[in-house]
XYZ file of C-alpha atoms in Angstrom:
98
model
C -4.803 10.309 14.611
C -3.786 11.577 11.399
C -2.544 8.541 9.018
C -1.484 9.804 5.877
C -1.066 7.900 2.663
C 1.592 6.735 0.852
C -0.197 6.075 -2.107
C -3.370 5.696 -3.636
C -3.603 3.234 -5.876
C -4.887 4.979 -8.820
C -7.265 3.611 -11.115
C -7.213 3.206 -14.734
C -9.535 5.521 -16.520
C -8.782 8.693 -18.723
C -5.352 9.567 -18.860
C -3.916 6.969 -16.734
C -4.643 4.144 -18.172
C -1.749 5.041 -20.092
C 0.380 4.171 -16.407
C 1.667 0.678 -16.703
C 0.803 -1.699 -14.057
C 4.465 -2.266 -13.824
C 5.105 1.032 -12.522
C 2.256 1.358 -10.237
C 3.744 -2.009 -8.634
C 6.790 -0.877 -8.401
C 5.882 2.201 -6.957
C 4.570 0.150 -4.114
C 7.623 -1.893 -3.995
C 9.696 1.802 -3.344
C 7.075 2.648 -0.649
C 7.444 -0.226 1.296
C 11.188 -0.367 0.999
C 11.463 3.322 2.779
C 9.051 2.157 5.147
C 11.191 -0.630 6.002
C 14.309 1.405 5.961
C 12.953 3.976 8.087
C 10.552 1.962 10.581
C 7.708 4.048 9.204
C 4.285 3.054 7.785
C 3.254 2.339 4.650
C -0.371 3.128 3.977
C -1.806 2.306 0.921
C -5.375 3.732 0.183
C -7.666 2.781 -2.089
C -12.195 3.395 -2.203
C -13.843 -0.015 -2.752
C -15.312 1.328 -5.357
C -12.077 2.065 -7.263
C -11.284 -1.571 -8.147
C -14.409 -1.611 -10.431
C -13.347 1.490 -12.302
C -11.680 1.647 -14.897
C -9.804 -1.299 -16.468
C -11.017 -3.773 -13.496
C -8.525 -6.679 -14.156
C -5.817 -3.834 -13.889
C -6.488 -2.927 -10.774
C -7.096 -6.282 -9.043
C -4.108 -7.183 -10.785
C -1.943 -4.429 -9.471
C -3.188 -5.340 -5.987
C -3.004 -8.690 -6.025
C 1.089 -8.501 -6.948
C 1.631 -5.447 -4.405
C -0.318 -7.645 -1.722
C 1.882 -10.804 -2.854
C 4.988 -8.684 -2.356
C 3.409 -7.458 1.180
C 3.169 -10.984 1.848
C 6.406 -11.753 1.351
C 7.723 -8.924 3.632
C 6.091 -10.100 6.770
C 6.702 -13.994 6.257
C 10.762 -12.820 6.533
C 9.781 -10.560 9.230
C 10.489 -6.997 7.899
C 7.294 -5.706 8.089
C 3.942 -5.698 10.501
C 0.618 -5.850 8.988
C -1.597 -3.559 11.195
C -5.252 -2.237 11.371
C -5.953 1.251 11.133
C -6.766 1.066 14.554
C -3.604 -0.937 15.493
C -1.520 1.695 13.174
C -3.107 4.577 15.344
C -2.014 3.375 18.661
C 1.389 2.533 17.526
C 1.484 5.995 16.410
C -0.028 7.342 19.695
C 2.908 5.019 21.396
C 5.154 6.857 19.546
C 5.489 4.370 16.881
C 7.455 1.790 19.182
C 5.342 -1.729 20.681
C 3.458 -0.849 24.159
């Protein structure tokens, strides 16, 4: 199954450290606020590796407030945190519970 990304979560080195956290954050917020509009998945991708590249605060920063706002979605209910594995079979299931 095919999952494609809604965003990679960049890291700051070269040019884009010049890319505010702000906007990277609320880039996220955008994502997830389709996804919830649409009842489509929001899959944000990101190597391991990446969070120690670059401007390392940045990036655990930027995650940390995307993963707060994430967290904040599901306690109200409008979104579903899945696996990759759960994400696959609800795709499979034609993106409906079962």
């Amino acid at each position: 199954v095919n999952l494609p990304a809604s965003q990679f979560l960049m890291t700051y080195d070269g040019p884009r450290t010049l890319i505010p956290t702000a906007s990277r954050i609320r880039q996220a917020q955008l994502g997830l606020d389709r996804a919830v509009q649409n009842g489509r998945l929001y899959h944000l991708w990101f190597h391991p590796f990446n969070l120690g590249q670059g401007a390392p605060g940045r990036m655990f920063g930027a995650l940390e407030a995307i993963l707060q706002d994430v967290s904040q979605r599901r306690d109200r209910g409008d979104i579903r945190i899945m696996t990759m594995e759960q994400a696959a079979t609800w795709i499979l299931n034609g993106m409906r519970d079962g």
